[in-house]
XYZ file of C-alpha atoms in Angstrom:
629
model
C 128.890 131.704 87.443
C 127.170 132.044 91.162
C 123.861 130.367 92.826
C 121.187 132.379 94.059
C 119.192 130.755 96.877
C 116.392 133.362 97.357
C 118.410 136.596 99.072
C 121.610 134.513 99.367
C 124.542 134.226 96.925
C 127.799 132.930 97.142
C 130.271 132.498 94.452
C 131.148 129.353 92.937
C 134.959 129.136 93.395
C 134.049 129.897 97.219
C 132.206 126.093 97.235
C 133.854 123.673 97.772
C 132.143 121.570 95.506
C 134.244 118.330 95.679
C 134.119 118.052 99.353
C 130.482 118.987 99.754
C 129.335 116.602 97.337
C 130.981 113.619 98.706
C 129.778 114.426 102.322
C 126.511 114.810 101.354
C 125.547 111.349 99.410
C 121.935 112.230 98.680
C 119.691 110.450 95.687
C 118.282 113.009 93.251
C 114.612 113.040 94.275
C 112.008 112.543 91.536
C 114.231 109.763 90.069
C 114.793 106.239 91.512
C 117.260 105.480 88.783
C 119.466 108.602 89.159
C 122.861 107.666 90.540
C 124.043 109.341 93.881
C 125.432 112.923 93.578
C 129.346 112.831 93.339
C 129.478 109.927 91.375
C 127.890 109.779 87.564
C 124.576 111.564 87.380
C 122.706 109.126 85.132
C 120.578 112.113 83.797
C 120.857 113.032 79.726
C 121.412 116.580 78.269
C 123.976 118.919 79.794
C 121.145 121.333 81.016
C 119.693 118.853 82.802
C 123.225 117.896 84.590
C 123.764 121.229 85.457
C 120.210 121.235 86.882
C 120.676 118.264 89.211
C 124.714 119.209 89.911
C 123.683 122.492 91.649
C 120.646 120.749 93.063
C 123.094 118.674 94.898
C 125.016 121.401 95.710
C 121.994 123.775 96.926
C 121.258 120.356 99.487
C 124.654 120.569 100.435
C 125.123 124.088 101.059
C 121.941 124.171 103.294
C 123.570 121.476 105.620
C 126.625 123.520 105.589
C 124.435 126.262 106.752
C 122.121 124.515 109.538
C 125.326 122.893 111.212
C 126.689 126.591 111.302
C 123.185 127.851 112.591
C 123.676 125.010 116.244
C 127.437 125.936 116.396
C 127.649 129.945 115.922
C 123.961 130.987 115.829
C 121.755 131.890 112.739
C 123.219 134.418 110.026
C 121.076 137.120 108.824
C 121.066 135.342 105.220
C 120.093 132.148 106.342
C 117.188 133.815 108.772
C 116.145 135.400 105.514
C 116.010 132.163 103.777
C 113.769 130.673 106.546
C 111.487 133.366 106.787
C 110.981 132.835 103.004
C 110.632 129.163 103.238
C 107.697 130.060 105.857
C 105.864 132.461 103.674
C 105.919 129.672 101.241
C 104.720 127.129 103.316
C 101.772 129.098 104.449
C 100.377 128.633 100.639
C 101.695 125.245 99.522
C 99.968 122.490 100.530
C 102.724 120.087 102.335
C 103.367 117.385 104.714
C 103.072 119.753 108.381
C 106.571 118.978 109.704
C 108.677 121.087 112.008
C 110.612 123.947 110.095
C 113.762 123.187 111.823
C 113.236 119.479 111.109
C 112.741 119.562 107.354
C 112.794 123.031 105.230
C 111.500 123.918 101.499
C 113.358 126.539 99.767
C 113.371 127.408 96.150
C 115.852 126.858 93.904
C 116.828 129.205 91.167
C 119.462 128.291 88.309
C 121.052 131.014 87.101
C 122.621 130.776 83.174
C 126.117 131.292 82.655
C 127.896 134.406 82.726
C 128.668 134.312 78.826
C 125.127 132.545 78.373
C 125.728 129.481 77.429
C 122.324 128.242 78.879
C 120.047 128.270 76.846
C 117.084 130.426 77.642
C 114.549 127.836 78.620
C 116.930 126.947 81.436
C 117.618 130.433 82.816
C 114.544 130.413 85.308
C 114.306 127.365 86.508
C 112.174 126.859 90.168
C 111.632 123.909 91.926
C 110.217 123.473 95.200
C 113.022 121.266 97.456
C 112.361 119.355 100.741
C 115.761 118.561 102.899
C 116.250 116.937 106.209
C 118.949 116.112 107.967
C 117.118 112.315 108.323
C 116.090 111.142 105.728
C 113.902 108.317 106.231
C 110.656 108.049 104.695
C 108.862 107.256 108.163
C 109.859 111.226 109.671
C 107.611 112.466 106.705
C 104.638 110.468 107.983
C 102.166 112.241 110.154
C 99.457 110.967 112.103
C 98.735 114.487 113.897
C 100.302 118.268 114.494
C 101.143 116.421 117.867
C 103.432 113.503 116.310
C 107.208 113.752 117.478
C 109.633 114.401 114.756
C 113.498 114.037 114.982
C 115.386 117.084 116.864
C 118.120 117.917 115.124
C 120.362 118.129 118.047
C 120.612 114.340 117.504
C 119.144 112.932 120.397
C 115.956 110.982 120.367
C 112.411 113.473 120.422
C 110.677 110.657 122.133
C 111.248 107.768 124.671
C 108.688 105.260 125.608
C 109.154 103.063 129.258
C 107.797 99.990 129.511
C 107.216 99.497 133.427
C 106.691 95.977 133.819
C 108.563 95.292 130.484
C 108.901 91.301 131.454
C 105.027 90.745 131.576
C 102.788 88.757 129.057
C 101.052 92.114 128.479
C 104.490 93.804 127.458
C 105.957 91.049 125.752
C 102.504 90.008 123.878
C 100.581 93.520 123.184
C 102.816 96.574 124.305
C 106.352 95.973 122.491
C 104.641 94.323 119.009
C 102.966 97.350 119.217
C 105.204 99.676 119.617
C 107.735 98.090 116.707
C 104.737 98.062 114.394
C 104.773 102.098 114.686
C 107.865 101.986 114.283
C 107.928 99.553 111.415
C 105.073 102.203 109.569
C 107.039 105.130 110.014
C 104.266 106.694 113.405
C 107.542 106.869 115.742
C 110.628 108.913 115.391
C 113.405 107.623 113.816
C 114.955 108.118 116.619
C 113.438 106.985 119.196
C 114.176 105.297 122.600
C 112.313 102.413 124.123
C 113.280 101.452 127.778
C 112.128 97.966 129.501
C 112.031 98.504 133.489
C 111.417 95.674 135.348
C 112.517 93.850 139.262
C 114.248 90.530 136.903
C 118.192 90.530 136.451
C 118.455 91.293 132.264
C 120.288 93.284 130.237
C 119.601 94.932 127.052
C 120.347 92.061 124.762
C 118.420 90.135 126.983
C 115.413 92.127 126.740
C 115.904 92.215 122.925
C 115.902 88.529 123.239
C 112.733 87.950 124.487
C 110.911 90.172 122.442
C 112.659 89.177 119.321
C 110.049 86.232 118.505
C 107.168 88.750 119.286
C 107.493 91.152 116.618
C 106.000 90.876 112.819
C 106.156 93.293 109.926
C 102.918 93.944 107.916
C 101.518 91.204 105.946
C 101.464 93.991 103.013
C 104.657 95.059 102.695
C 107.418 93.348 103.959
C 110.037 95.404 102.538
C 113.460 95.232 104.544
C 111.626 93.952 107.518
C 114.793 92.273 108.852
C 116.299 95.629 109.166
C 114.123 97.191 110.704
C 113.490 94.918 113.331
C 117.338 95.015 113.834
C 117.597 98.646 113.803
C 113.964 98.345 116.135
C 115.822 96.349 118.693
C 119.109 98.889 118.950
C 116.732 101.275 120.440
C 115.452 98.719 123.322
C 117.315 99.145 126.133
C 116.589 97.375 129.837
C 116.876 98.583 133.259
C 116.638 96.372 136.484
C 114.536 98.830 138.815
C 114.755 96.759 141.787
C 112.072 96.647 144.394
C 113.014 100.355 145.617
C 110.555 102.536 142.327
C 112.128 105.382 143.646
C 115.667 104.487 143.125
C 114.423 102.570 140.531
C 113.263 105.592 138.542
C 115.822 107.720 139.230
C 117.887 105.458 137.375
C 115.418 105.281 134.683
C 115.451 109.241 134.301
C 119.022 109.125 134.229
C 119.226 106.382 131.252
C 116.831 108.345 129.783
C 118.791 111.797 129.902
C 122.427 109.708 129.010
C 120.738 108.986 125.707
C 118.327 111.994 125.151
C 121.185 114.325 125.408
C 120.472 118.233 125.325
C 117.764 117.470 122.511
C 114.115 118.590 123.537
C 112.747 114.887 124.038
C 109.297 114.081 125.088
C 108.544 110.864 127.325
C 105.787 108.351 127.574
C 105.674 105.451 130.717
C 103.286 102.574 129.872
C 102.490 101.317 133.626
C 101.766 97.276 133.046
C 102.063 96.893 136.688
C 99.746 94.972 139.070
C 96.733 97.167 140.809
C 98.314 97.127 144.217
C 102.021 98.277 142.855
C 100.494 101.106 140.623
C 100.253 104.242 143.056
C 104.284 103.693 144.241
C 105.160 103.369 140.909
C 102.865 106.651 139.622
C 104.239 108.354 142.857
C 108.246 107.349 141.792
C 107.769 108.280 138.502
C 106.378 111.438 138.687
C 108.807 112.750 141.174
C 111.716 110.923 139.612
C 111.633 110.186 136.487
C 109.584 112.862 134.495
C 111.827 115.318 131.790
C 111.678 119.390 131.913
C 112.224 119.305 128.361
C 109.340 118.182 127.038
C 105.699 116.916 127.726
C 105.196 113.423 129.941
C 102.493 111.155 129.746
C 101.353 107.983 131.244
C 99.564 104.830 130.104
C 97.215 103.400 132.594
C 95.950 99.725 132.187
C 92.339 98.559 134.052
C 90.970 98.169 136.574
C 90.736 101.576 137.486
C 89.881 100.784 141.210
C 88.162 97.997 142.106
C 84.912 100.019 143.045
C 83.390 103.847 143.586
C 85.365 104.142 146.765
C 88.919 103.004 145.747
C 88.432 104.589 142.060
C 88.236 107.889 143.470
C 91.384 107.264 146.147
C 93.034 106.555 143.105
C 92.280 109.093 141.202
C 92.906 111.995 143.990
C 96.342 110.316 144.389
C 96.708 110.653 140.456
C 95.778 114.052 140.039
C 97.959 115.261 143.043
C 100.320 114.196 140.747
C 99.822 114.670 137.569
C 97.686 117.038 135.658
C 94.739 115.484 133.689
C 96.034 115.689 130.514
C 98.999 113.397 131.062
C 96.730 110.384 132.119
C 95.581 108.276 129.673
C 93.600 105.181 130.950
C 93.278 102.404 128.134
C 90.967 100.158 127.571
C 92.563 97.763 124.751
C 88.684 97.099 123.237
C 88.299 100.714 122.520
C 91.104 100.535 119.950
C 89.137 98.377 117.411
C 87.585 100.005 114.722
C 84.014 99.495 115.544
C 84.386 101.848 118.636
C 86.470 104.487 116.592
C 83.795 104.251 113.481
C 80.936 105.285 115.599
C 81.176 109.438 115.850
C 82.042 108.939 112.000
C 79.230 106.819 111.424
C 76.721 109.374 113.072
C 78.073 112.724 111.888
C 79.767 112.607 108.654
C 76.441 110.406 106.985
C 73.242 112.177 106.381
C 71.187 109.571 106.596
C 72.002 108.827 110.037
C 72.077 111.488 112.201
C 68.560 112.679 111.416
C 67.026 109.221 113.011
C 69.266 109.055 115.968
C 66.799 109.551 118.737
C 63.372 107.901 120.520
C 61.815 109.189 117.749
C 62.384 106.545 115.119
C 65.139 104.301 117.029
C 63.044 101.524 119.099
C 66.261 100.089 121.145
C 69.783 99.193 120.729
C 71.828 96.375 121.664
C 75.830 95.858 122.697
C 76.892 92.658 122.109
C 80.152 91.132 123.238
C 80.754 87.248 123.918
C 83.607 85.416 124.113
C 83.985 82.055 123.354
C 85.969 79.000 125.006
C 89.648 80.391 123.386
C 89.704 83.187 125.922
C 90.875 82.510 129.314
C 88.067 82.857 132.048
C 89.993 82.042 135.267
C 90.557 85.385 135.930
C 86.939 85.942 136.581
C 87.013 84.191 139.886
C 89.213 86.042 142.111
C 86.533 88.569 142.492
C 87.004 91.039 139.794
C 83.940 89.312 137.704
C 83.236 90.825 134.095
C 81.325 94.016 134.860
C 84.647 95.189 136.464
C 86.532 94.037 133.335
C 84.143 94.807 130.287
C 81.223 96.523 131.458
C 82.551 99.435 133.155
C 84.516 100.730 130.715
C 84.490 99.243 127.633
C 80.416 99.277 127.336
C 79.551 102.245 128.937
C 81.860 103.809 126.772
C 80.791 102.441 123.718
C 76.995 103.490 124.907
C 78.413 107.070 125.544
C 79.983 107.616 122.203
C 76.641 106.081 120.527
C 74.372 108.296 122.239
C 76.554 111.479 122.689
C 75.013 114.742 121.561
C 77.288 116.416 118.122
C 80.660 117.546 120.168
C 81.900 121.191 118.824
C 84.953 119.530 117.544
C 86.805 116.302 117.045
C 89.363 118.019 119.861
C 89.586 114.732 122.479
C 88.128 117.076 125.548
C 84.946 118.569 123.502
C 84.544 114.907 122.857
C 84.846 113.513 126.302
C 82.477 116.513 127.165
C 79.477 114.933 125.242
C 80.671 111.307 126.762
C 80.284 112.526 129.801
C 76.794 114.368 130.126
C 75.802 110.663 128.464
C 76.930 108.452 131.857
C 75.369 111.058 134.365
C 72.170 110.536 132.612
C 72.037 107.238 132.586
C 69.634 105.755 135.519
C 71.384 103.177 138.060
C 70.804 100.338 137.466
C 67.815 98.454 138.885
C 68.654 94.665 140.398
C 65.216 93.433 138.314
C 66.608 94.816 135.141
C 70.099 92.743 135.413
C 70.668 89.279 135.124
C 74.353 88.040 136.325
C 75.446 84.631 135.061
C 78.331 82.036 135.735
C 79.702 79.206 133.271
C 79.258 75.859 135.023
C 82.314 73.456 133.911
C 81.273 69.430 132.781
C 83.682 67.032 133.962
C 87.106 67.175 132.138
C 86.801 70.600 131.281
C 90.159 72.278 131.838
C 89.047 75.892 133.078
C 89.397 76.963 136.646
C 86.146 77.503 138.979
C 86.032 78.552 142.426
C 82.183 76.983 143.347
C 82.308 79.707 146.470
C 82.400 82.849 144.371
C 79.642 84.980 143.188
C 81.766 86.677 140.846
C 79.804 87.221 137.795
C 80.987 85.921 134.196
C 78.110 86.859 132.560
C 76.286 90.052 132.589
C 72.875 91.565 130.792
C 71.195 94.323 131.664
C 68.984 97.236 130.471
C 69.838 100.617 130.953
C 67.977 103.649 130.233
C 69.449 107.807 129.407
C 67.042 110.375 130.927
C 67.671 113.433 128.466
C 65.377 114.755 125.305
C 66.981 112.220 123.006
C 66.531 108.621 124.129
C 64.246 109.112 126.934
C 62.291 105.769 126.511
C 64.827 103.712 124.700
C 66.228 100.781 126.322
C 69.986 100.134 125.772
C 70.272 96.048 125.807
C 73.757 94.870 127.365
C 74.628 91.339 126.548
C 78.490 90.504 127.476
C 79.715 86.758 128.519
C 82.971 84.298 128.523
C 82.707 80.430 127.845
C 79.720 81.238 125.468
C 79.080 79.399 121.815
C 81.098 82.163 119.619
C 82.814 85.150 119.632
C 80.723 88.160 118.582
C 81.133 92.049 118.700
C 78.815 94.612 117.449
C 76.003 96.557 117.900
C 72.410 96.088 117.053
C 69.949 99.526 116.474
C 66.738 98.434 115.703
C 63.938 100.991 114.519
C 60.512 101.230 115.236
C 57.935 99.838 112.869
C 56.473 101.253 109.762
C 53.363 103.381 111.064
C 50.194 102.134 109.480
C 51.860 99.363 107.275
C 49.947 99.013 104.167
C 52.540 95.859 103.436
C 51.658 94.349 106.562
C 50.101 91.134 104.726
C 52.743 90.881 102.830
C 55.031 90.694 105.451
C 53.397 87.703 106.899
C 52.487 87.047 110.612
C 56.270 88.191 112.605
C 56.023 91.692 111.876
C 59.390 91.892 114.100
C 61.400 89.907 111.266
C 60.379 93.238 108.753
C 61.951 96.154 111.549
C 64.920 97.691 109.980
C 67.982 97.143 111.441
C 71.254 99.118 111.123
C 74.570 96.856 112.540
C 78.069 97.405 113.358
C 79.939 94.741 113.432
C 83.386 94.091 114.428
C 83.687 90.030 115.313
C 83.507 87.555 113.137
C 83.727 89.645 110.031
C 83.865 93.556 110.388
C 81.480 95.021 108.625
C 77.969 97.489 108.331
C 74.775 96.127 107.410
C 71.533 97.978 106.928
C 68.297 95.594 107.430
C 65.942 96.362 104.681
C 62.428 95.338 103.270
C 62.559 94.167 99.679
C 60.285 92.503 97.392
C 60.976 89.311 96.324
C 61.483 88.814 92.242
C 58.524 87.466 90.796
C 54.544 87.187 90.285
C 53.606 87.246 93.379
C 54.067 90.109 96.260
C 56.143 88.773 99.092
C 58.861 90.810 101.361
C 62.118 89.592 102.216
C 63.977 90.901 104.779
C 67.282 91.806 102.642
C 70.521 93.085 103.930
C 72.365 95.641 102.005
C 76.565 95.136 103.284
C 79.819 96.384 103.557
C 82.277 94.099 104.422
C 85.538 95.533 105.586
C 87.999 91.960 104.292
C 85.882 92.765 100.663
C 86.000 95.812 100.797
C 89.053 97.000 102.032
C 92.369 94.987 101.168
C 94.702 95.956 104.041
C 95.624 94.673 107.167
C 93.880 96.087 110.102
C 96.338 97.197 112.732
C 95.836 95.979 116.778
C 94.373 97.985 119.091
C 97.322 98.738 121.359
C 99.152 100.495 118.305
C 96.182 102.739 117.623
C 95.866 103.876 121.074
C 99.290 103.811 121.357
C 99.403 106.275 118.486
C 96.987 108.341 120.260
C 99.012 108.754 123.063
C 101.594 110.119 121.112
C 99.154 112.514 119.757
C 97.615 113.782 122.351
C 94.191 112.559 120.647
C 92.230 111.611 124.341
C 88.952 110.830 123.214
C 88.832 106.659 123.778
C 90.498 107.326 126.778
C 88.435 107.624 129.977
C 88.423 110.741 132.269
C 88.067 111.471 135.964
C 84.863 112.194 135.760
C 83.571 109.921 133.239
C 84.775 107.206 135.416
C 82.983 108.503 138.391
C 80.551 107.987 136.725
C 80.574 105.028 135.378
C 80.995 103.649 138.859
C 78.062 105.528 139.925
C 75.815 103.687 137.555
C 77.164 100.447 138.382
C 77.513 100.856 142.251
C 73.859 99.483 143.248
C 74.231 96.019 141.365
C 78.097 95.476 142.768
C 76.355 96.003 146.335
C 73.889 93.820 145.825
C 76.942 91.122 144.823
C 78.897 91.922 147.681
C 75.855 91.264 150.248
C 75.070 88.275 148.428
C 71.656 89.428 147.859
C 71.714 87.829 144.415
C 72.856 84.561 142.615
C 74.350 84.677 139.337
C 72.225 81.820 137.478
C 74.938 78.706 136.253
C 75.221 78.266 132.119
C 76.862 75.771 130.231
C 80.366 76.361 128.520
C 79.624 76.576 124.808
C 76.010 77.820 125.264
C 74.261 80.897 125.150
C 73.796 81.752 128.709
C 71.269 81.751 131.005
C 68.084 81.665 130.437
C 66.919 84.876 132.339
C 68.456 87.420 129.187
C 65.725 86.057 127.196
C 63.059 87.349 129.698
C 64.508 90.184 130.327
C 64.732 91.431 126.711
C 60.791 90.707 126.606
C 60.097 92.613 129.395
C 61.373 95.626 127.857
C 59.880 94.750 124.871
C 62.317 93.566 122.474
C 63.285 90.437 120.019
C 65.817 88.109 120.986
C 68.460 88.986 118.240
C 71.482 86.259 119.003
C 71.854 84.945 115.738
């Protein structure tokens, strides 16, 4: 009797079966009640046992093979076998993984030499995935980008945390990180290093993360285990208060463990603003591998204005390319932002109004209520800094972009772009800057000297074809009565109205209204007209819904993991670029002047209230209803 594995045969007295099967303790796929090869099959009918037997053995045999192919180079059968497997993925539709990571290959049982088998079993093909690992979470994908296990053993990825002992790290970055890893979005494999200036070691590190991390509220399975096998992969590294030394110690932790696998690197930099370029400068010549691609995480501010953006960003780019910088923005992560492009171009029904022509303004809306810190305000950073600059500029530029050629991050950040350089600078008389005012026994810190802005409206306006005319409404605030996200687009009226009457005397409370919103309850509404049931003829303005909690039965993940994941992707688009923050700064430059001279006064609000007073003139100067509620 002999196998045939596409062009390859090899006797069966030349196996040897006993030793191959009990190396090679694989569950028969297809079957969760099958026992483990080598011991009792669990399957009925001797066909059948034959069936999974040289299954097993086929697994086996292909192991054999690959560990042959590392130590004495690929044999001309096996290359044969490969080149088959490719033809044969190129017209199956599979999982994309690596083909030296996990290989298909079709199995053929030949019947007995005096044909015992009966004839329905003589031609038997089955389609068989193998892989060295294998966990469930290396046949996830997010993206052709996504690192998969090498099979020289060493981890394809390792993540550094620089300032791994930080609220940021311990809080956002490393929950993160282990819920990837907890979904099956990160290797197996992988390694996560903690580098900070504090005395630790590894189990101290793991320590003080420990408490952070969570598994999914929808499927807990073996989440014990995973946080334990999660927390084997931390490792820490005191980098002292030399980053040079520092990372040359990281890059040879990182190499100690990597091995000679091909291994990719990511550095998260949660450093302060004034440590960031001697870190970027260390790392880069230090600590970057030749044996893969390197990428790092950059958190705001991204200067503190036009002039010290751009030194930064020279500095940056002299070393590193583009590509590898990735400046986040945690509040682009939500799914609001990342809903928008497929919102606009994947719904008919949109994309045809999206322009002056039928949209009368639109509104960004972001407040924060008394549960988020506001201290932080007051040393001169202020909120347009914080929020404005990127996070609602950006949201503006992915609302208003023109179609991009492709979902590709750079076509996309193309379109984002053109968006900020036509947007006009912003006039003083269309902004209005506010600052909470504390009551007695409040327990929030205020600096009475500072101008620093912790409230911010404004109206800004695109010059180009599409929204010439169209005021964009910017509302953002701290110490406010709620906290609300989303986005307001408000069409023009009904030419000629023939329900007008009906309507009643507010014509403004009949404008349709499409909004995204993503705090308190995520969801898309679409402000309609209706008639209301009965003898009479009334309108009602009606909203049709979709509301994600109803709707959708899953928990949503945080930010920093979806950007995260991006990052390991390569997918750029929510990230800002050189240019896009150039000109971002550009359009906020004139009012940060006029704060710097003291040339204007942001107007005091009460904590828990709406603001000040001046947003609600300066929406009616440009024409448009007060929407806060």
């Amino acid at each position: 009797m002999s196998l045939s594995f596409s062009h390859f045969s090899a006797p069966l007295s030349n196996c040897h079966t006993g030793r191959l099967v009990s190396a090679c303790s694989l569950p028969v796929a297809g079957n969760k009640t099958d026992s483990v090869l080598g011991g009792g099959l669990g399957l009925h009918g001797g066909a059948s046992n034959i069936f999974r037997s040289f299954w097993g053995l086929k697994l086996c045999m292909l192991k054999s093979f690959h560990l042959r192919q590392h130590r004495h180079g690929p044999t001309n059968e096996l290359d044969s076998i490969k080149n088959q497997n490719k033809n044969n993925l190129e017209g199956a539709s599979m999982i994309p993984v690596p083909n030296d990571s996990i290989e298909e290959t079709t199995l053929t049982i030949l019947h007995h030499e005096d044909g015992s088998l009966p004839k329905s079993h003589t031609d038997i093909s089955t389609k068989v995935v193998t892989s060295e690992a294998s966990s469930p979470s290396l046949l996830q994908t997010h993206s052709s980008n996504s690192c998969i296990e090498n099979p020289g053993g060493g981890p394809s990825l390792c993540i550094a945390v620089i300032g791994a002992t930080g609220e940021l790290a311990r809080r956002k970055i490393f929950p993160a990180l282990f819920a990837l890893y907890y979904s099956g979005f990160l290797p197996e494999n992988v390694g996560i290093f903690g580098y900070s200036r504090k005395h630790l070691t590894d189990e101290d590190l793991r320590y003080i993360i420990a408490s952070t991390l969570t598994c999914r509220i929808d499927h807990q399975q073996n989440c014990g285990d995973k946080i334990d096998a999660f927390l084997s992969k931390t490792y820490y590294l005191n980098g002292g208060y030399d980053n040079k030394e520092g990372m040359s110690k990281l890059n040879a932790q990182m190499e100690q463990i990597e091995g000679e696998s091909e291994a990719s690197r990511i550095f998260y930099l949660s450093v302060p603003q004034e440590a960031l370029l001697d870190v970027a400068s260390s790392l880069a010549d230090r600590a970057q591998t030749m044996k893969g691609w390197n990428r790092i995480i950059i958190e705001k501010p991204f200067g503190f204005d036009a002039l010290s953006s751009l030194r930064l960003t020279k500095i940056l780019l002299s070393k590193f390319e583009e590509k590898q910088i990735y400046r986040i923005d945690h509040l682009l992560g939500r799914n609001l932002i990342e809903n928008l492009t497929v919102l606009r171009f994947s719904n008919l029904v949109f994309e045809p109004l999206w322009s002056r022509t039928y949209i009368r303004n639109v509104q960004v809306i972001l407040s924060e209520d008394l549960a988020m810190p506001t201290g932080r305000y007051f040393d001169g950073y202020g909120i347009i800094r914080d929020i404005v600059h990127s996070h609602i500029l950006q949201t503006i530029a992915l609302l208003a972009m023109e179609p991009p050629i492709s979902l590709d991050g750079e076509d996309i950040r193309n379109e984002k772009v053109k968006v900020l350089r036509s947007i006009k600078k912003l006039d003083p008389r269309d902004v209005v800057l506010g600052q909470y005012k504390a009551a007695p026994g409040d327990n929030v810190d205020v600096n009475l000297s500072s101008l620093t802005p912790t409230y911010f409206a404004a109206a800004l306006y695109i010059e180009n074809a599409r929204w010439d005319g169209v005021p964009f409404l910017i509302k953002t605030g701290m110490g406010l009565i709620k906290h609300r996200v989303e986005i307001r687009i408000q069409f023009h009226h009904v030419p000629g109205n023939i329900y007008c009457e009906s309507i009643g005397h507010n014509v403004n409370l009949a404008t349709n209204e499409l909004i995204l919103r993503d705090v308190p309850d995520e969801a898309i509404l679409v402000k309609i007209n209706n008639k209301i049931p009965g003898l009479g003829l009334q309108l009602d303005a009606s909203e049709l819904n979709l509301l994600y909690k109803d709707r959708y039965n899953m928990e949503v993940p945080d930010s920093y993991e979806h950007l995260i994941l991006d990052v390991i992707d390569g997918d750029n688009h929510l990230f800002i670029r050189s240019d896009e923050l150039a000109a971002a700064w550009n359009i906020l430059t004139p009012i940060l002047q006029e704060i710097d001279k003291r040339n204007v006064s942001p107007e005091l609000y009460e904590l828990g209230g709406r603001g000040p007073i001046g947003t609600f003139y300066l929406w009616a100067k440009h024409g448009v209803r007060w929407l806060d509620n």
